[in-house]
PDB file of C-alpha atoms and ligand atoms in Angstrom:
ATOM      1  CA  MET A   1    -157.677 153.441  -2.491  1.00 98.00           C
ATOM      2  CA  ARG A   2    -160.626 153.709  -0.118  1.00 98.00           C
ATOM      3  CA  ARG A   3    -161.333 155.451   3.126  1.00 98.00           C
ATOM      4  CA  ILE A   4    -162.416 153.116   5.913  1.00 98.00           C
ATOM      5  CA  HIS A   5    -162.461 155.559   8.848  1.00 98.00           C
ATOM      6  CA  PRO A   6    -164.181 157.769  10.033  1.00 98.00           C
ATOM      7  CA  TYR A   7    -166.584 156.819   7.225  1.00 98.00           C
ATOM      8  CA  VAL A   8    -166.382 154.558   4.194  1.00 98.00           C
ATOM      9  CA  GLU A   9    -165.684 156.193   0.855  1.00 98.00           C
ATOM     10  CA  ASP A  10    -164.339 154.869  -2.448  1.00 98.00           C
ATOM     11  CA  GLU A  11    -161.651 156.931  -4.159  1.00 97.00           C
ATOM     12  CA  PRO A  12    -161.428 159.758  -1.618  1.00 98.00           C
ATOM     13  CA  ASP A  13    -159.697 163.035  -2.427  1.00 98.00           C
ATOM     14  CA  ILE A  14    -156.247 162.148  -1.102  1.00 98.00           C
ATOM     15  CA  PRO A  15    -154.657 165.636  -1.106  1.00 98.00           C
ATOM     16  CA  ALA A  16    -157.682 166.917   0.823  1.00 98.00           C
ATOM     17  CA  ALA A  17    -157.368 163.950   3.198  1.00 98.00           C
ATOM     18  CA  TYR A  18    -153.836 165.076   4.098  1.00 98.00           C
ATOM     19  CA  ALA A  19    -154.254 168.866   3.955  1.00 98.00           C
ATOM     20  CA  TYR A  20    -152.280 170.550   6.730  1.00 98.00           C
ATOM     21  CA  PRO A  21    -154.745 171.770   9.388  1.00 97.00           C
ATOM     22  CA  ARG A  22    -152.517 174.761  10.210  1.00 97.00           C
ATOM     23  CA  ASP A  23    -149.590 176.704   8.817  1.00 96.00           C
ATOM     24  CA  HIS A  24    -147.557 175.630  11.860  1.00 98.00           C
ATOM     25  CA  TRP A  25    -147.807 171.858  12.080  1.00 98.00           C
ATOM     26  CA  LEU A  26    -145.348 169.011  12.403  1.00 98.00           C
ATOM     27  CA  ARG A  27    -146.351 165.785  10.692  1.00 98.00           C
ATOM     28  CA  LEU A  28    -144.333 162.648  11.185  1.00 98.00           C
ATOM     29  CA  ASN A  29    -144.597 160.157   8.306  1.00 98.00           C
ATOM     30  CA  MET A  30    -143.443 156.592   8.884  1.00 98.00           C
ATOM     31  CA  VAL A  31    -144.052 153.081   7.582  1.00 98.00           C
ATOM     32  CA  ALA A  32    -143.961 150.041   9.884  1.00 98.00           C
ATOM     33  CA  SER A  33    -144.550 146.317   9.501  1.00 98.00           C
ATOM     34  CA  ALA A  34    -147.625 144.799  11.168  1.00 98.00           C
ATOM     35  CA  ASP A  35    -145.322 143.794  14.060  1.00 98.00           C
ATOM     36  CA  GLY A  36    -143.911 147.306  14.379  1.00 98.00           C
ATOM     37  CA  ALA A  37    -140.541 147.114  12.625  1.00 98.00           C
ATOM     38  CA  ALA A  38    -139.302 150.403  11.164  1.00 98.00           C
ATOM     39  CA  TRP A  39    -137.028 148.726   8.656  1.00 98.00           C
ATOM     40  CA  VAL A  40    -136.324 145.446   6.887  1.00 97.00           C
ATOM     41  CA  GLU A  41    -132.691 144.601   6.187  1.00 96.00           C
ATOM     42  CA  GLY A  42    -131.745 148.139   7.213  1.00 95.00           C
ATOM     43  CA  HIS A  43    -134.089 150.026   4.866  1.00 97.00           C
ATOM     44  CA  SER A  44    -137.711 151.142   4.773  1.00 96.00           C
ATOM     45  CA  GLU A  45    -138.049 150.042   1.118  1.00 96.00           C
ATOM     46  CA  GLY A  46    -139.031 146.471   2.088  1.00 97.00           C
ATOM     47  CA  LEU A  47    -142.022 147.843   4.015  1.00 98.00           C
ATOM     48  CA  SER A  48    -143.318 150.108   1.295  1.00 98.00           C
ATOM     49  CA  GLY A  49    -145.544 149.563  -1.725  1.00 98.00           C
ATOM     50  CA  PRO A  50    -147.017 151.587  -4.611  1.00 98.00           C
ATOM     51  CA  ALA A  51    -149.722 153.319  -2.551  1.00 98.00           C
ATOM     52  CA  ASP A  52    -147.256 154.115   0.250  1.00 98.00           C
ATOM     53  CA  LYS A  53    -144.924 155.698  -2.292  1.00 98.00           C
ATOM     54  CA  ARG A  54    -147.795 157.797  -3.649  1.00 98.00           C
ATOM     55  CA  ILE A  55    -148.693 159.050  -0.169  1.00 98.00           C
ATOM     56  CA  PHE A  56    -145.002 159.636   0.637  1.00 98.00           C
ATOM     57  CA  GLY A  57    -144.716 161.826  -2.477  1.00 98.00           C
ATOM     58  CA  LEU A  58    -147.952 163.658  -1.796  1.00 98.00           C
ATOM     59  CA  LEU A  59    -146.888 164.462   1.775  1.00 98.00           C
ATOM     60  CA  ARG A  60    -143.672 165.979   0.438  1.00 98.00           C
ATOM     61  CA  GLY A  61    -145.709 168.024  -2.016  1.00 98.00           C
ATOM     62  CA  LEU A  62    -147.801 169.410   0.827  1.00 98.00           C
ATOM     63  CA  ALA A  63    -144.855 170.272   3.098  1.00 98.00           C
ATOM     64  CA  ASP A  64    -142.794 173.450   3.434  1.00 98.00           C
ATOM     65  CA  VAL A  65    -139.752 171.441   4.533  1.00 99.00           C
ATOM     66  CA  VAL A  66    -138.745 167.781   4.933  1.00 99.00           C
ATOM     67  CA  LEU A  67    -136.854 167.055   8.161  1.00 99.00           C
ATOM     68  CA  ALA A  68    -134.747 163.908   8.618  1.00 98.00           C
ATOM     69  CA  GLY A  69    -132.038 162.495  10.854  1.00 98.00           C
ATOM     70  CA  ALA A  70    -128.585 162.057   9.368  1.00 98.00           C
ATOM     71  CA  ALA A  71    -128.723 158.252   9.627  1.00 98.00           C
ATOM     72  CA  THR A  72    -131.876 158.213   7.507  1.00 98.00           C
ATOM     73  CA  VAL A  73    -130.276 160.564   4.991  1.00 98.00           C
ATOM     74  CA  ARG A  74    -127.165 158.356   4.817  1.00 98.00           C
ATOM     75  CA  THR A  75    -128.992 155.005   4.768  1.00 97.00           C
ATOM     76  CA  GLU A  76    -131.755 155.943   2.370  1.00 97.00           C
ATOM     77  CA  GLY A  77    -129.460 157.955   0.068  1.00 97.00           C
ATOM     78  CA  TYR A  78    -131.429 161.199   0.248  1.00 98.00           C
ATOM     79  CA  ARG A  79    -131.507 163.478  -2.782  1.00 98.00           C
ATOM     80  CA  PRO A  80    -133.270 166.828  -3.211  1.00 98.00           C
ATOM     81  CA  ALA A  81    -137.060 166.545  -3.562  1.00 98.00           C
ATOM     82  CA  ARG A  82    -137.880 166.955  -7.246  1.00 97.00           C
ATOM     83  CA  PRO A  83    -140.892 169.100  -8.232  1.00 98.00           C
ATOM     84  CA  ARG A  84    -143.799 167.120  -9.656  1.00 98.00           C
ATOM     85  CA  GLU A  85    -146.561 168.263 -11.935  1.00 97.00           C
ATOM     86  CA  SER A  86    -149.083 166.940  -9.393  1.00 97.00           C
ATOM     87  CA  TRP A  87    -147.630 169.306  -6.770  1.00 98.00           C
ATOM     88  CA  ARG A  88    -148.237 172.465  -8.777  1.00 97.00           C
ATOM     89  CA  ALA A  89    -151.694 173.213  -7.363  1.00 96.00           C
ATOM     90  CA  LEU A  90    -150.682 172.103  -3.854  1.00 97.00           C
ATOM     91  CA  ARG A  91    -147.732 174.482  -3.798  1.00 98.00           C
ATOM     92  CA  GLU A  92    -149.276 177.604  -5.246  1.00 97.00           C
ATOM     93  CA  GLY A  93    -147.446 180.616  -3.820  1.00 96.00           C
ATOM     94  CA  ARG A  94    -144.593 178.419  -2.595  1.00 98.00           C
ATOM     95  CA  PRO A  95    -141.376 177.142  -4.201  1.00 98.00           C
ATOM     96  CA  PRO A  96    -141.960 174.111  -6.496  1.00 98.00           C
ATOM     97  CA  ALA A  97    -140.394 171.665  -4.000  1.00 98.00           C
ATOM     98  CA  PRO A  98    -139.556 171.652  -0.287  1.00 98.00           C
ATOM     99  CA  PRO A  99    -135.943 171.675   0.939  1.00 98.00           C
ATOM    100  CA  ILE A 100    -134.523 168.725   2.856  1.00 98.00           C
ATOM    101  CA  ALA A 101    -133.295 169.595   6.380  1.00 99.00           C
ATOM    102  CA  VAL A 102    -130.820 167.172   7.992  1.00 98.00           C
ATOM    103  CA  VAL A 103    -130.205 166.894  11.737  1.00 98.00           C
ATOM    104  CA  THR A 104    -126.624 165.891  12.546  1.00 98.00           C
ATOM    105  CA  ARG A 105    -124.081 166.212  15.315  1.00 97.00           C
ATOM    106  CA  ARG A 106    -121.061 164.705  13.562  1.00 97.00           C
ATOM    107  CA  LEU A 107    -121.674 166.273  10.130  1.00 98.00           C
ATOM    108  CA  ASP A 108    -120.626 162.993   8.558  1.00 97.00           C
ATOM    109  CA  LEU A 109    -122.398 163.869   5.310  1.00 98.00           C
ATOM    110  CA  ASP A 110    -121.209 163.567   1.711  1.00 97.00           C
ATOM    111  CA  PHE A 111    -121.166 167.220   0.667  1.00 97.00           C
ATOM    112  CA  GLY A 112    -120.310 166.152  -2.884  1.00 97.00           C
ATOM    113  CA  SER A 113    -123.541 164.156  -3.193  1.00 98.00           C
ATOM    114  CA  SER A 114    -126.576 165.304  -5.151  1.00 98.00           C
ATOM    115  CA  LEU A 115    -128.337 166.279  -1.915  1.00 98.00           C
ATOM    116  CA  PHE A 116    -125.973 169.248  -1.838  1.00 98.00           C
ATOM    117  CA  THR A 117    -124.819 169.714  -5.426  1.00 98.00           C
ATOM    118  CA  GLU A 118    -128.203 169.366  -7.140  1.00 98.00           C
ATOM    119  CA  ALA A 119    -130.506 171.204  -4.738  1.00 98.00           C
ATOM    120  CA  GLU A 120    -132.149 174.157  -6.493  1.00 98.00           C
ATOM    121  CA  PRO A 121    -131.534 177.618  -4.991  1.00 97.00           C
ATOM    122  CA  TYR A 122    -135.185 177.816  -3.898  1.00 97.00           C
ATOM    123  CA  ALA A 123    -134.811 174.586  -1.924  1.00 98.00           C
ATOM    124  CA  ARG A 124    -131.216 174.549  -0.718  1.00 98.00           C
ATOM    125  CA  THR A 125    -130.555 171.684   1.622  1.00 98.00           C
ATOM    126  CA  ILE A 126    -130.516 172.759   5.260  1.00 98.00           C
ATOM    127  CA  VAL A 127    -127.982 171.271   7.679  1.00 98.00           C
ATOM    128  CA  ILE A 128    -128.896 171.512  11.348  1.00 98.00           C
ATOM    129  CA  THR A 129    -126.070 170.936  13.778  1.00 98.00           C
ATOM    130  CA  THR A 130    -124.459 171.900  17.072  1.00 98.00           C
ATOM    131  CA  GLU A 131    -121.828 174.341  18.357  1.00 97.00           C
ATOM    132  CA  SER A 132    -119.605 171.348  19.142  1.00 97.00           C
ATOM    133  CA  ALA A 133    -119.662 169.915  15.595  1.00 97.00           C
ATOM    134  CA  PRO A 134    -116.196 169.697  13.961  1.00 96.00           C
ATOM    135  CA  LYS A 135    -115.256 173.219  12.810  1.00 96.00           C
ATOM    136  CA  ASP A 136    -113.924 172.210   9.380  1.00 96.00           C
ATOM    137  CA  ARG A 137    -117.091 170.197   8.663  1.00 97.00           C
ATOM    138  CA  ARG A 138    -119.214 173.128   9.784  1.00 97.00           C
ATOM    139  CA  GLU A 139    -117.416 175.414   7.369  1.00 97.00           C
ATOM    140  CA  GLU A 140    -117.958 172.943   4.550  1.00 97.00           C
ATOM    141  CA  ALA A 141    -121.629 172.590   5.475  1.00 98.00           C
ATOM    142  CA  ALA A 142    -122.042 176.372   5.472  1.00 97.00           C
ATOM    143  CA  ALA A 143    -120.556 176.526   1.968  1.00 97.00           C
ATOM    144  CA  ARG A 144    -122.747 173.732   0.566  1.00 97.00           C
ATOM    145  CA  ALA A 145    -126.012 174.262   2.412  1.00 98.00           C
ATOM    146  CA  ASP A 146    -127.984 176.579   4.660  1.00 98.00           C
ATOM    147  CA  LEU A 147    -126.643 176.014   8.155  1.00 98.00           C
ATOM    148  CA  ILE A 148    -128.634 176.162  11.369  1.00 98.00           C
ATOM    149  CA  VAL A 149    -126.750 175.808  14.650  1.00 97.00           C
ATOM    150  CA  ALA A 150    -129.172 174.877  17.408  1.00 98.00           C
ATOM    151  CA  GLY A 151    -127.626 173.616  20.633  1.00 97.00           C
ATOM    152  CA  ASP A 152    -124.199 172.965  22.114  1.00 97.00           C
ATOM    153  CA  GLU A 153    -123.786 169.190  22.306  1.00 97.00           C
ATOM    154  CA  ARG A 154    -127.126 168.087  20.848  1.00 97.00           C
ATOM    155  CA  VAL A 155    -129.470 169.769  18.426  1.00 98.00           C
ATOM    156  CA  ASP A 156    -132.397 171.217  20.344  1.00 98.00           C
ATOM    157  CA  LEU A 157    -135.374 170.244  18.209  1.00 98.00           C
ATOM    158  CA  ALA A 158    -137.754 172.838  19.672  1.00 98.00           C
ATOM    159  CA  THR A 159    -135.301 175.532  18.562  1.00 98.00           C
ATOM    160  CA  VAL A 160    -135.173 173.900  15.131  1.00 98.00           C
ATOM    161  CA  VAL A 161    -138.947 173.928  14.671  1.00 98.00           C
ATOM    162  CA  SER A 162    -139.100 177.571  15.735  1.00 98.00           C
ATOM    163  CA  GLU A 163    -136.175 178.503  13.457  1.00 98.00           C
ATOM    164  CA  LEU A 164    -137.848 176.766  10.506  1.00 98.00           C
ATOM    165  CA  ARG A 165    -141.066 178.677  11.228  1.00 98.00           C
ATOM    166  CA  ASP A 166    -139.121 181.944  11.268  1.00 98.00           C
ATOM    167  CA  ARG A 167    -137.923 181.041   7.781  1.00 98.00           C
ATOM    168  CA  GLY A 168    -141.509 180.550   6.599  1.00 98.00           C
ATOM    169  CA  LEU A 169    -141.227 176.751   6.805  1.00 98.00           C
ATOM    170  CA  GLY A 170    -144.006 176.054   9.283  1.00 98.00           C
ATOM    171  CA  ARG A 171    -145.514 172.937   7.698  1.00 98.00           C
ATOM    172  CA  VAL A 172    -142.856 170.440   8.655  1.00 99.00           C
ATOM    173  CA  LEU A 173    -142.809 166.857   7.380  1.00 99.00           C
ATOM    174  CA  CYS A 174    -140.479 164.689   9.445  1.00 99.00           C
ATOM    175  CA  GLU A 175    -139.519 161.449   7.679  1.00 98.00           C
ATOM    176  CA  GLY A 176    -137.664 159.937  10.647  1.00 96.00           C
ATOM    177  CA  GLY A 177    -135.728 158.084  11.598  1.00 97.00           C
ATOM    178  CA  PRO A 178    -136.769 156.561  14.882  1.00 98.00           C
ATOM    179  CA  ARG A 179    -134.063 158.273  16.967  1.00 98.00           C
ATOM    180  CA  VAL A 180    -135.070 161.747  15.803  1.00 98.00           C
ATOM    181  CA  ASN A 181    -138.748 160.817  16.134  1.00 98.00           C
ATOM    182  CA  ALA A 182    -138.392 159.820  19.790  1.00 98.00           C
ATOM    183  CA  GLN A 183    -136.871 163.202  20.655  1.00 98.00           C
ATOM    184  CA  LEU A 184    -139.498 165.155  18.716  1.00 98.00           C
ATOM    185  CA  VAL A 185    -142.328 163.296  20.420  1.00 98.00           C
ATOM    186  CA  ALA A 186    -140.788 163.583  23.894  1.00 98.00           C
ATOM    187  CA  ALA A 187    -140.446 167.350  23.349  1.00 98.00           C
ATOM    188  CA  GLY A 188    -144.143 167.565  22.477  1.00 97.00           C
ATOM    189  CA  LEU A 189    -143.368 168.801  18.968  1.00 98.00           C
ATOM    190  CA  VAL A 190    -145.267 166.210  16.889  1.00 98.00           C
ATOM    191  CA  ASP A 191    -148.805 167.259  15.987  1.00 98.00           C
ATOM    192  CA  GLU A 192    -149.605 164.316  13.752  1.00 98.00           C
ATOM    193  CA  LEU A 193    -148.420 160.827  12.898  1.00 98.00           C
ATOM    194  CA  ALA A 194    -149.053 159.594   9.354  1.00 99.00           C
ATOM    195  CA  LEU A 195    -148.395 155.886   9.760  1.00 99.00           C
ATOM    196  CA  THR A 196    -148.459 153.297   7.010  1.00 98.00           C
ATOM    197  CA  VAL A 197    -148.990 149.792   8.384  1.00 98.00           C
ATOM    198  CA  SER A 198    -147.504 147.344   5.938  1.00 98.00           C
ATOM    199  CA  PRO A 199    -149.105 143.860   5.633  1.00 98.00           C
ATOM    200  CA  LEU A 200    -145.897 142.110   6.666  1.00 98.00           C
ATOM    201  CA  LEU A 201    -144.325 140.486   9.719  1.00 98.00           C
ATOM    202  CA  ALA A 202    -140.633 141.307  10.006  1.00 98.00           C
ATOM    203  CA  GLY A 203    -139.361 140.023  13.369  1.00 97.00           C
ATOM    204  CA  GLY A 204    -135.679 140.686  13.913  1.00 96.00           C
ATOM    205  CA  ASP A 205    -134.264 143.561  15.894  1.00 97.00           C
ATOM    206  CA  ALA A 206    -135.388 146.580  13.856  1.00 98.00           C
ATOM    207  CA  ALA A 207    -136.345 149.593  15.953  1.00 98.00           C
ATOM    208  CA  ARG A 208    -139.946 150.669  16.282  1.00 98.00           C
ATOM    209  CA  ILE A 209    -140.856 154.030  14.787  1.00 98.00           C
ATOM    210  CA  LEU A 210    -139.689 155.738  18.004  1.00 98.00           C
ATOM    211  CA  ASP A 211    -136.298 154.723  19.347  1.00 98.00           C
ATOM    212  CA  GLY A 212    -134.972 156.445  22.440  1.00 98.00           C
ATOM    213  CA  VAL A 213    -136.358 158.405  25.331  1.00 95.00           C
ATOM    214  CA  ALA A 214    -139.687 157.096  26.663  1.00 95.00           C
ATOM    215  CA  SER A 215    -142.770 159.281  26.412  1.00 95.00           C
ATOM    216  CA  ARG A 216    -146.515 158.959  26.543  1.00 96.00           C
ATOM    217  CA  THR A 217    -148.538 160.873  23.957  1.00 97.00           C
ATOM    218  CA  PRO A 218    -152.235 160.038  23.580  1.00 97.00           C
ATOM    219  CA  LEU A 219    -153.433 160.140  19.978  1.00 98.00           C
ATOM    220  CA  THR A 220    -156.786 160.402  18.232  1.00 98.00           C
ATOM    221  CA  LEU A 221    -157.297 158.236  15.155  1.00 98.00           C
ATOM    222  CA  ALA A 222    -158.492 160.817  12.625  1.00 98.00           C
ATOM    223  CA  GLN A 223    -158.475 158.786   9.424  1.00 98.00           C
ATOM    224  CA  VAL A 224    -157.681 155.401   7.895  1.00 98.00           C
ATOM    225  CA  LEU A 225    -157.266 154.759   4.176  1.00 98.00           C
ATOM    226  CA  GLU A 226    -156.626 151.313   2.689  1.00 98.00           C
ATOM    227  CA  GLU A 227    -155.133 149.913  -0.500  1.00 98.00           C
ATOM    228  CA  ASP A 228    -153.806 146.395  -1.171  1.00 98.00           C
ATOM    229  CA  GLY A 229    -153.813 145.571   2.538  1.00 98.00           C
ATOM    230  CA  PHE A 230    -151.747 148.630   3.461  1.00 98.00           C
ATOM    231  CA  LEU A 231    -153.355 150.889   6.070  1.00 99.00           C
ATOM    232  CA  PHE A 232    -152.700 154.627   5.974  1.00 99.00           C
ATOM    233  CA  CYS A 233    -153.502 155.991   9.429  1.00 98.00           C
ATOM    234  CA  ARG A 234    -153.584 159.642  10.437  1.00 98.00           C
ATOM    235  CA  TYR A 235    -153.255 160.133  14.168  1.00 98.00           C
ATOM    236  CA  ILE A 236    -153.542 163.578  15.705  1.00 98.00           C
ATOM    237  CA  ARG A 237    -152.011 164.379  19.077  1.00 97.00           C
ATOM    238  CA  GLU A 238    -154.808 164.730  21.594  1.00 92.00           C
ATOM    239  CA  ALA A 239    -155.654 168.264  22.696  1.00 76.00           C
ATOM    240  CA  GLN A 240    -154.827 169.409  19.181  1.00 62.00           C
ATOM    241  CA  ASP A 241    -157.780 171.062  17.551  1.00 56.00           C
ATOM    242  CA  GLU A 242    -157.452 170.726  13.784  1.00 54.00           C
ATOM    243  CA  ALA A 243    -159.729 173.668  13.141  1.00 49.00           C
ATOM    244  CA  SER A 244    -158.001 176.259  15.298  1.00 46.00           C
ATOM    245  CA  GLY A 245    -154.754 178.143  14.833  1.00 41.00           C
TER     246      GLY A 245
HETATM  247  N1  NAP B   1    -139.917 153.024   8.448  1.00 85.24           N
HETATM  248  C1  NAP B   1    -139.742 154.267   8.085  1.00 85.24           C
HETATM  249  O1  NAP B   1    -140.675 154.978   7.702  1.00 85.24           O
HETATM  250  C2  NAP B   1    -138.349 154.864   8.184  1.00 85.24           C
HETATM  251  C3  NAP B   1    -138.196 156.239   8.029  1.00 85.24           C
HETATM  252  C4  NAP B   1    -136.906 156.771   8.152  1.00 85.24           C
HETATM  253  C5  NAP B   1    -135.842 155.941   8.426  1.00 85.24           C
HETATM  254  N2  NAP B   1    -136.053 154.606   8.560  1.00 85.24           N
HETATM  255  C6  NAP B   1    -134.906 153.734   8.888  1.00 85.24           C
HETATM  256  O2  NAP B   1    -134.405 154.160  10.128  1.00 85.24           O
HETATM  257  C7  NAP B   1    -132.995 153.968  10.173  1.00 85.24           C
HETATM  258  C8  NAP B   1    -132.322 155.258  10.579  1.00 85.24           C
HETATM  259  O3  NAP B   1    -132.970 155.780  11.719  1.00 85.24           O
HETATM  260  P1  NAP B   1    -132.206 156.018  13.087  1.00 85.24           P
HETATM  261  O4  NAP B   1    -133.245 156.104  14.129  1.00 85.24           O
HETATM  262  O5  NAP B   1    -131.115 155.003  13.236  1.00 85.24           O
HETATM  263  O6  NAP B   1    -131.487 157.403  12.863  1.00 85.24           O
HETATM  264  P2  NAP B   1    -132.036 158.863  12.496  1.00 85.24           P
HETATM  265  O7  NAP B   1    -133.026 159.316  13.509  1.00 85.24           O
HETATM  266  O8  NAP B   1    -132.410 158.930  11.056  1.00 85.24           O
HETATM  267  O9  NAP B   1    -130.682 159.696  12.612  1.00 85.24           O
HETATM  268  C9  NAP B   1    -129.937 159.659  13.786  1.00 85.24           C
HETATM  269  C10 NAP B   1    -128.809 160.635  13.582  1.00 85.24           C
HETATM  270  O10 NAP B   1    -129.358 161.952  13.545  1.00 85.24           O
HETATM  271  C11 NAP B   1    -128.505 162.833  14.228  1.00 85.24           C
HETATM  272  N3  NAP B   1    -129.191 163.275  15.426  1.00 85.24           N
HETATM  273  C12 NAP B   1    -130.332 162.769  15.971  1.00 85.24           C
HETATM  274  N4  NAP B   1    -130.688 163.512  17.027  1.00 85.24           N
HETATM  275  C13 NAP B   1    -129.765 164.487  17.153  1.00 85.24           C
HETATM  276  C14 NAP B   1    -129.604 165.577  18.051  1.00 85.24           C
HETATM  277  N5  NAP B   1    -130.471 165.826  19.040  1.00 85.24           N
HETATM  278  N6  NAP B   1    -128.527 166.362  17.887  1.00 85.24           N
HETATM  279  C15 NAP B   1    -127.636 166.159  16.886  1.00 85.24           C
HETATM  280  N7  NAP B   1    -127.764 165.159  15.991  1.00 85.24           N
HETATM  281  C16 NAP B   1    -128.810 164.340  16.136  1.00 85.24           C
HETATM  282  C17 NAP B   1    -127.223 162.069  14.542  1.00 85.24           C
HETATM  283  O11 NAP B   1    -126.461 162.220  13.358  1.00 85.24           O
HETATM  284  P3  NAP B   1    -124.869 162.128  13.259  1.00 85.24           P
HETATM  285  O12 NAP B   1    -124.580 160.685  13.455  1.00 85.24           O
HETATM  286  O13 NAP B   1    -124.579 162.601  11.863  1.00 85.24           O
HETATM  287  O14 NAP B   1    -124.324 163.014  14.309  1.00 85.24           O
HETATM  288  C18 NAP B   1    -127.758 160.657  14.692  1.00 85.24           C
HETATM  289  O15 NAP B   1    -126.774 159.677  14.461  1.00 85.24           O
HETATM  290  C19 NAP B   1    -132.591 153.494   8.808  1.00 85.24           C
HETATM  291  O16 NAP B   1    -132.477 152.083   8.851  1.00 85.24           O
HETATM  292  C20 NAP B   1    -133.759 153.879   7.934  1.00 85.24           C
HETATM  293  O17 NAP B   1    -133.891 153.016   6.839  1.00 85.24           O
HETATM  294  C21 NAP B   1    -137.273 154.055   8.470  1.00 85.24           C
END
C-alpha cells in the first residue's frame, strides 16, 4: 500500500493514517464502485478486496463502537467483532473489541443469532430503537442486548450519538448502510468519510453511499492511499479542525 495524497509515501503507517483526531468523532466507512454503487448483487462483498478488508478491520480496531442500520446487519450477516492481536496496542485501556450497535424501528432481528448469543459481556450488542417499536420485540431485545430507546416513531440519531458518548463510546465507526448514512449526514453528525473506491463499474440500480434525504456537506480530501487500483480516501467535513477538541 502507498500513500498518494497529500504526499507520496511507500508503506505508510496505516494505523497512524487512520488515528481518530478526537475522542468524540463519527467516521463513516463505505466502499463504492467507480460509478458509485454501494452494493453488487445486494452485498458490499463484490466491491471489496484484500486491502479494503484490512482497512475495514483496522477501522473497527480503532473504534469504540460500530454503528449500523438493521438492513446492513441483516443483509451482511453481522456477528460480534472479534478481538485481533493487531488491535491490542490500538485498544490499550479499552475493551478488546468494540460492540456492534444496530439501528432499527421494527426490531426484525434474529435474537438467536451469534450477534446476540456470542457477544462478550464487554462488548454486548446494542439495539437502538423507538418508543413505537413492538413491545414484545423490545422486551426480547432488552433481554439479549443493551437497549437504547431514542425517539418515538424514528430513531433520532443525534440522541444516539450523544447517548453513546455518555457511555464512553465517543469514537463511532458507522458502517452504513446508505439509508442510515443519509440521515447522519443530513443531521450534521458525520465528521469523516472513509471511502474505498473499488476499480469496478457496476451499473444497475444499487443505491449510492447516501440514500435518502438530500443534503450538502462540503468535504476536504485529507488523505488517499492506494493498493491494487483501490483508492482509500479520507474526507473530513469542512470546518472540522482535526487538531482541536
Ligand atoms: N458499500 C458499503 O460499504 C456498504 C456498507 C453497508 C451496507 N451496504 C449495503 O447496503 C444495503 C443496506 O443498506 P440500506 O441503506 O438499505 O439500509 P440500512 O441503512 O443498513 O438500514 C436501514 C434500516 O435501518 C433502520 N433505520 C434506519 N434509520 C432509522 C431510523 N431513523 N429509525 C429507526 N430505524 C431506522 C430500519 O430498520 P428496520 O427495518 O429494522 O426498522 C431500516 O430499515 C445492503 O445491500 C448492504 O449490503 C453497503
